[in-house]
GROMACS .gro file of C-alpha atoms in nm:
model
  300
    1UNK     CA    1   1.626  -3.736   8.050
    2UNK     CA    2   1.705  -3.466   7.797
    3UNK     CA    3   1.840  -3.730   7.558
    4UNK     CA    4   1.522  -3.934   7.589
    5UNK     CA    5   1.314  -3.625   7.518
    6UNK     CA    6   1.524  -3.548   7.211
    7UNK     CA    7   1.485  -3.902   7.083
    8UNK     CA    8   1.109  -3.884   7.137
    9UNK     CA    9   1.090  -3.562   6.937
   10UNK     CA   10   1.288  -3.717   6.654
   11UNK     CA   11   1.056  -4.016   6.642
   12UNK     CA   12   0.752  -3.787   6.653
   13UNK     CA   13   0.884  -3.577   6.362
   14UNK     CA   14   0.966  -3.891   6.165
   15UNK     CA   15   0.620  -4.026   6.230
   16UNK     CA   16   0.454  -3.703   6.118
   17UNK     CA   17   0.668  -3.689   5.803
   18UNK     CA   18   0.595  -4.051   5.719
   19UNK     CA   19   0.222  -4.014   5.780
   20UNK     CA   20   0.212  -3.708   5.552
   21UNK     CA   21   0.375  -3.911   5.275
   22UNK     CA   22   0.129  -4.192   5.325
   23UNK     CA   23  -0.165  -3.952   5.312
   24UNK     CA   24  -0.032  -3.782   5.001
   25UNK     CA   25   0.023  -4.116   4.833
   26UNK     CA   26  -0.326  -4.228   4.929
   27UNK     CA   27  -0.471  -3.914   4.773
   28UNK     CA   28  -0.296  -3.993   4.448
   29UNK     CA   29  -0.391  -4.359   4.452
   30UNK     CA   30  -0.732  -4.407   4.614
   31UNK     CA   31  -0.825  -4.756   4.731
   32UNK     CA   32  -1.050  -4.927   4.478
   33UNK     CA   33  -1.331  -5.114   4.656
   34UNK     CA   34  -1.699  -5.189   4.622
   35UNK     CA   35  -1.898  -5.245   4.307
   36UNK     CA   36  -1.738  -4.955   4.123
   37UNK     CA   37  -1.378  -4.850   4.067
   38UNK     CA   38  -1.225  -4.525   3.955
   39UNK     CA   39  -0.913  -4.533   3.743
   40UNK     CA   40  -0.693  -4.241   3.641
   41UNK     CA   41  -0.737  -4.149   3.277
   42UNK     CA   42  -0.375  -4.226   3.192
   43UNK     CA   43  -0.410  -4.586   3.302
   44UNK     CA   44  -0.704  -4.697   3.089
   45UNK     CA   45  -0.791  -4.713   2.720
   46UNK     CA   46  -1.028  -4.482   2.537
   47UNK     CA   47  -1.393  -4.589   2.589
   48UNK     CA   48  -1.519  -4.802   2.303
   49UNK     CA   49  -1.766  -4.543   2.172
   50UNK     CA   50  -1.477  -4.304   2.094
   51UNK     CA   51  -1.239  -4.560   1.941
   52UNK     CA   52  -1.346  -4.490   1.582
   53UNK     CA   53  -1.278  -4.118   1.631
   54UNK     CA   54  -0.927  -4.167   1.769
   55UNK     CA   55  -0.838  -4.428   1.506
   56UNK     CA   56  -0.955  -4.209   1.219
   57UNK     CA   57  -0.768  -3.914   1.365
   58UNK     CA   58  -0.438  -4.103   1.369
   59UNK     CA   59  -0.492  -4.184   0.999
   60UNK     CA   60  -0.552  -3.812   0.938
   61UNK     CA   61  -0.234  -3.723   1.129
   62UNK     CA   62  -0.021  -3.974   0.936
   63UNK     CA   63  -0.158  -3.838   0.607
   64UNK     CA   64  -0.072  -3.478   0.695
   65UNK     CA   65   0.277  -3.561   0.816
   66UNK     CA   66   0.321  -3.760   0.495
   67UNK     CA   67   0.230  -3.446   0.300
   68UNK     CA   68   0.479  -3.249   0.511
   69UNK     CA   69   0.752  -3.492   0.405
   70UNK     CA   70   0.642  -3.468   0.043
   71UNK     CA   71   0.668  -3.089   0.045
   72UNK     CA   72   1.008  -3.093   0.218
   73UNK     CA   73   1.135  -3.324  -0.055
   74UNK     CA   74   0.988  -3.085  -0.314
   75UNK     CA   75   1.175  -2.804  -0.139
   76UNK     CA   76   1.503  -2.996  -0.171
   77UNK     CA   77   1.452  -3.075  -0.537
   78UNK     CA   78   1.357  -2.718  -0.623
   79UNK     CA   79   1.669  -2.587  -0.454
   80UNK     CA   80   1.885  -2.835  -0.643
   81UNK     CA   81   1.721  -2.708  -0.963
   82UNK     CA   82   1.780  -2.349  -0.847
   83UNK     CA   83   1.406  -2.274  -0.829
   84UNK     CA   84   1.419  -2.070  -0.509
   85UNK     CA   85   1.065  -1.929  -0.522
   86UNK     CA   86   0.919  -2.277  -0.570
   87UNK     CA   87   1.129  -2.397  -0.279
   88UNK     CA   88   0.993  -2.117  -0.062
   89UNK     CA   89   0.638  -2.211  -0.156
   90UNK     CA   90   0.713  -2.574  -0.066
   91UNK     CA   91   0.838  -2.463   0.276
   92UNK     CA   92   0.513  -2.277   0.346
   93UNK     CA   93   0.305  -2.577   0.245
   94UNK     CA   94   0.522  -2.820   0.443
   95UNK     CA   95   0.479  -2.616   0.759
   96UNK     CA   96   0.108  -2.576   0.688
   97UNK     CA   97   0.057  -2.954   0.683
   98UNK     CA   98   0.259  -2.986   1.002
   99UNK     CA   99   0.044  -2.725   1.176
  100UNK     CA  100  -0.276  -2.922   1.102
  101UNK     CA  101  -0.162  -3.184   1.358
  102UNK     CA  102   0.099  -3.003   1.568
  103UNK     CA  103  -0.074  -3.034   1.911
  104UNK     CA  104  -0.067  -3.412   1.869
  105UNK     CA  105   0.307  -3.402   1.797
  106UNK     CA  106   0.349  -3.215   2.126
  107UNK     CA  107   0.224  -3.527   2.305
  108UNK     CA  108   0.538  -3.715   2.201
  109UNK     CA  109   0.795  -3.568   2.440
  110UNK     CA  110   1.011  -3.280   2.317
  111UNK     CA  111   0.974  -3.358   1.948
  112UNK     CA  112   0.796  -3.034   1.859
  113UNK     CA  113   1.054  -2.828   2.047
  114UNK     CA  114   1.331  -2.991   1.850
  115UNK     CA  115   1.185  -2.948   1.502
  116UNK     CA  116   0.979  -2.630   1.541
  117UNK     CA  117   1.173  -2.404   1.776
  118UNK     CA  118   1.189  -2.034   1.690
  119UNK     CA  119   1.499  -1.817   1.713
  120UNK     CA  120   1.326  -1.609   1.981
  121UNK     CA  121   1.328  -1.917   2.207
  122UNK     CA  122   1.704  -1.875   2.260
  123UNK     CA  123   1.919  -1.597   2.403
  124UNK     CA  124   2.164  -1.630   2.112
  125UNK     CA  125   1.883  -1.625   1.855
  126UNK     CA  126   1.967  -1.763   1.512
  127UNK     CA  127   2.327  -1.841   1.616
  128UNK     CA  128   2.223  -2.078   1.895
  129UNK     CA  129   2.321  -2.439   1.822
  130UNK     CA  130   1.978  -2.554   1.941
  131UNK     CA  131   1.799  -2.345   1.678
  132UNK     CA  132   1.709  -2.598   1.408
  133UNK     CA  133   1.416  -2.754   1.228
  134UNK     CA  134   1.146  -2.573   1.032
  135UNK     CA  135   1.238  -2.222   1.130
  136UNK     CA  136   1.609  -2.268   1.070
  137UNK     CA  137   1.515  -2.380   0.718
  138UNK     CA  138   1.287  -2.078   0.690
  139UNK     CA  139   1.562  -1.841   0.808
  140UNK     CA  140   1.825  -1.981   0.572
  141UNK     CA  141   1.586  -1.991   0.277
  142UNK     CA  142   1.399  -1.661   0.309
  143UNK     CA  143   1.644  -1.442   0.503
  144UNK     CA  144   1.993  -1.571   0.418
  145UNK     CA  145   1.921  -1.719   0.074
  146UNK     CA  146   2.183  -1.982   0.155
  147UNK     CA  147   2.100  -2.284  -0.061
  148UNK     CA  148   2.379  -2.508   0.064
  149UNK     CA  149   2.301  -2.451   0.432
  150UNK     CA  150   1.927  -2.487   0.366
  151UNK     CA  151   1.977  -2.830   0.207
  152UNK     CA  152   2.172  -2.949   0.512
  153UNK     CA  153   1.903  -2.817   0.749
  154UNK     CA  154   1.625  -2.978   0.543
  155UNK     CA  155   1.796  -3.317   0.557
  156UNK     CA  156   1.807  -3.305   0.937
  157UNK     CA  157   1.446  -3.188   0.950
  158UNK     CA  158   1.336  -3.470   0.721
  159UNK     CA  159   1.507  -3.725   0.945
  160UNK     CA  160   1.306  -3.602   1.244
  161UNK     CA  161   0.975  -3.568   1.059
  162UNK     CA  162   1.011  -3.920   0.917
  163UNK     CA  163   1.060  -4.040   1.274
  164UNK     CA  164   0.737  -3.863   1.374
  165UNK     CA  165   0.551  -4.037   1.094
  166UNK     CA  166   0.675  -4.379   1.206
  167UNK     CA  167   0.562  -4.309   1.559
  168UNK     CA  168   0.218  -4.190   1.450
  169UNK     CA  169   0.174  -4.507   1.245
  170UNK     CA  170   0.217  -4.727   1.553
  171UNK     CA  171   0.070  -4.522   1.839
  172UNK     CA  172  -0.275  -4.411   1.950
  173UNK     CA  173  -0.398  -4.095   2.119
  174UNK     CA  174  -0.660  -4.118   2.391
  175UNK     CA  175  -0.986  -3.929   2.355
  176UNK     CA  176  -0.917  -3.687   2.642
  177UNK     CA  177  -0.591  -3.564   2.489
  178UNK     CA  178  -0.751  -3.545   2.147
  179UNK     CA  179  -1.037  -3.328   2.273
  180UNK     CA  180  -0.791  -3.107   2.460
  181UNK     CA  181  -0.597  -3.064   2.136
  182UNK     CA  182  -0.899  -2.903   1.969
  183UNK     CA  183  -0.858  -2.613   2.211
  184UNK     CA  184  -0.477  -2.621   2.194
  185UNK     CA  185  -0.491  -2.545   1.821
  186UNK     CA  186  -0.679  -2.223   1.891
  187UNK     CA  187  -0.448  -2.130   2.180
  188UNK     CA  188  -0.147  -2.161   1.947
  189UNK     CA  189  -0.303  -1.906   1.711
  190UNK     CA  190  -0.361  -1.664   1.997
  191UNK     CA  191  -0.012  -1.715   2.143
  192UNK     CA  192   0.197  -1.660   1.830
  193UNK     CA  193   0.036  -1.664   1.487
  194UNK     CA  194  -0.220  -1.389   1.527
  195UNK     CA  195   0.071  -1.159   1.613
  196UNK     CA  196   0.274  -1.284   1.317
  197UNK     CA  197   0.542  -1.442   1.538
  198UNK     CA  198   0.552  -1.797   1.398
  199UNK     CA  199   0.693  -1.758   1.046
  200UNK     CA  200   0.866  -1.421   1.072
  201UNK     CA  201   1.093  -1.476   0.770
  202UNK     CA  202   0.834  -1.614   0.525
  203UNK     CA  203   0.548  -1.392   0.651
  204UNK     CA  204   0.313  -1.691   0.618
  205UNK     CA  205   0.126  -1.697   0.949
  206UNK     CA  206  -0.214  -1.663   0.781
  207UNK     CA  207  -0.149  -1.999   0.616
  208UNK     CA  208  -0.070  -2.155   0.954
  209UNK     CA  209  -0.377  -1.998   1.115
  210UNK     CA  210  -0.589  -2.168   0.850
  211UNK     CA  211  -0.409  -2.497   0.921
  212UNK     CA  212  -0.468  -2.473   1.297
  213UNK     CA  213  -0.837  -2.397   1.248
  214UNK     CA  214  -0.868  -2.692   1.010
  215UNK     CA  215  -0.701  -2.924   1.261
  216UNK     CA  216  -0.920  -2.803   1.547
  217UNK     CA  217  -1.242  -2.834   1.348
  218UNK     CA  218  -1.149  -3.184   1.226
  219UNK     CA  219  -1.139  -3.302   1.588
  220UNK     CA  220  -1.463  -3.127   1.679
  221UNK     CA  221  -1.644  -3.267   1.374
  222UNK     CA  222  -1.551  -3.615   1.495
  223UNK     CA  223  -1.693  -3.573   1.845
  224UNK     CA  224  -1.987  -3.344   1.761
  225UNK     CA  225  -2.243  -3.627   1.773
  226UNK     CA  226  -2.162  -3.677   2.141
  227UNK     CA  227  -2.190  -3.308   2.227
  228UNK     CA  228  -2.526  -3.154   2.332
  229UNK     CA  229  -2.679  -2.929   2.068
  230UNK     CA  230  -2.676  -2.630   2.304
  231UNK     CA  231  -2.298  -2.666   2.332
  232UNK     CA  232  -2.215  -2.755   1.973
  233UNK     CA  233  -2.411  -2.474   1.807
  234UNK     CA  234  -2.208  -2.177   1.939
  235UNK     CA  235  -1.886  -2.367   1.862
  236UNK     CA  236  -1.992  -2.428   1.502
  237UNK     CA  237  -2.100  -2.065   1.462
  238UNK     CA  238  -1.756  -1.953   1.580
  239UNK     CA  239  -1.583  -2.182   1.329
  240UNK     CA  240  -1.796  -2.032   1.052
  241UNK     CA  241  -1.697  -1.678   1.159
  242UNK     CA  242  -1.328  -1.764   1.185
  243UNK     CA  243  -1.316  -1.946   0.851
  244UNK     CA  244  -1.511  -1.664   0.685
  245UNK     CA  245  -1.247  -1.409   0.784
  246UNK     CA  246  -0.954  -1.631   0.686
  247UNK     CA  247  -1.108  -1.733   0.352
  248UNK     CA  248  -1.120  -1.368   0.247
  249UNK     CA  249  -0.739  -1.384   0.233
  250UNK     CA  250  -0.720  -1.709   0.038
  251UNK     CA  251  -0.547  -1.702  -0.300
  252UNK     CA  252  -0.612  -2.060  -0.410
  253UNK     CA  253  -0.591  -2.412  -0.269
  254UNK     CA  254  -0.354  -2.413   0.029
  255UNK     CA  255  -0.230  -2.060  -0.045
  256UNK     CA  256  -0.303  -1.741   0.147
  257UNK     CA  257  -0.192  -1.380   0.131
  258UNK     CA  258   0.108  -1.272   0.341
  259UNK     CA  259   0.037  -1.212   0.709
  260UNK     CA  260   0.114  -0.840   0.667
  261UNK     CA  261  -0.201  -0.811   0.454
  262UNK     CA  262  -0.420  -0.897   0.755
  263UNK     CA  263  -0.614  -0.582   0.846
  264UNK     CA  264  -0.630  -0.451   1.202
  265UNK     CA  265  -1.009  -0.487   1.190
  266UNK     CA  266  -0.992  -0.854   1.094
  267UNK     CA  267  -0.714  -0.918   1.346
  268UNK     CA  268  -0.932  -0.774   1.624
  269UNK     CA  269  -1.232  -0.976   1.506
  270UNK     CA  270  -1.026  -1.295   1.499
  271UNK     CA  271  -0.887  -1.228   1.846
  272UNK     CA  272  -1.238  -1.190   1.986
  273UNK     CA  273  -1.392  -1.502   1.832
  274UNK     CA  274  -1.080  -1.718   1.880
  275UNK     CA  275  -1.067  -1.631   2.250
  276UNK     CA  276  -1.430  -1.734   2.289
  277UNK     CA  277  -1.372  -2.051   2.087
  278UNK     CA  278  -1.071  -2.158   2.293
  279UNK     CA  279  -1.282  -2.131   2.608
  280UNK     CA  280  -1.576  -2.326   2.466
  281UNK     CA  281  -1.354  -2.606   2.335
  282UNK     CA  282  -1.175  -2.628   2.670
  283UNK     CA  283  -1.507  -2.714   2.837
  284UNK     CA  284  -1.575  -3.016   2.616
  285UNK     CA  285  -1.395  -3.268   2.837
  286UNK     CA  286  -1.615  -3.175   3.130
  287UNK     CA  287  -1.925  -3.173   2.908
  288UNK     CA  288  -1.848  -3.528   2.798
  289UNK     CA  289  -1.754  -3.630   3.155
  290UNK     CA  290  -1.395  -3.696   3.052
  291UNK     CA  291  -1.231  -3.421   3.256
  292UNK     CA  292  -1.029  -3.598   3.525
  293UNK     CA  293  -1.134  -3.957   3.579
  294UNK     CA  294  -1.328  -4.222   3.395
  295UNK     CA  295  -1.571  -4.424   3.600
  296UNK     CA  296  -1.634  -4.789   3.522
  297UNK     CA  297  -1.856  -5.045   3.681
  298UNK     CA  298  -1.740  -5.406   3.707
  299UNK     CA  299  -2.046  -5.516   3.508
  300UNK     CA  300  -1.920  -5.319   3.210
   0.00000   0.00000   0.00000
């Protein structure tokens, strides 16, 4: 009798466990019936009205990564010619172009972690074998002044950035991820660059802040026609404030003063408006009804 009771309990537990799995699976994959269906955003293409925006953005991304490659090659040539200061300038510009599209690169697996890791990401710092990419080049060029080692690091970086370019030329980004990236740009400034933690050897975080703002605004400019005026106006006003502060540190085209020149007053002002901007941009998916699911009718 006891054995039968034990067997019954086992079956009951198995049944409960199985039913929980079925319920959980059903919650993830709702039955699609009736005249309308709901499909998870990852399973469907970008709605037609946004296709032009996403296509043009990929062209923009390819162009900026192409400019990154151009500047890295300039860096190499200047080092070979023993023009160290020109090589350092080329590094800053190469990273600037990369930062105009960096959140999109993050969508392609661990690529950004491989080519843009910082020494602070690792317990062993600059001696860690995983420390490579942009900031290894920066460290060797600005801190160590090691031309030979810099050239080796640049060659590896170029291999990876060329791979990124090939991927961007053949892939598309969906509108939801693109809109999310407009906020991600601003978050990256708040997380590292506003504290001067991105380019610690070249002291060029103001240049990267400008690049992130440019990348964020490029996305917003593309979708602005679909955004209600009451939502778009405060976002545009914030961009104007942010750009106004950054432009006061501009030297000439694509060149900015060292990060250390950023005043405490302007840093505090940027923190305030960037925080507000990140929040407003993060609400755009919901505003455009692209937050979790797309809804399509069979007739469409």
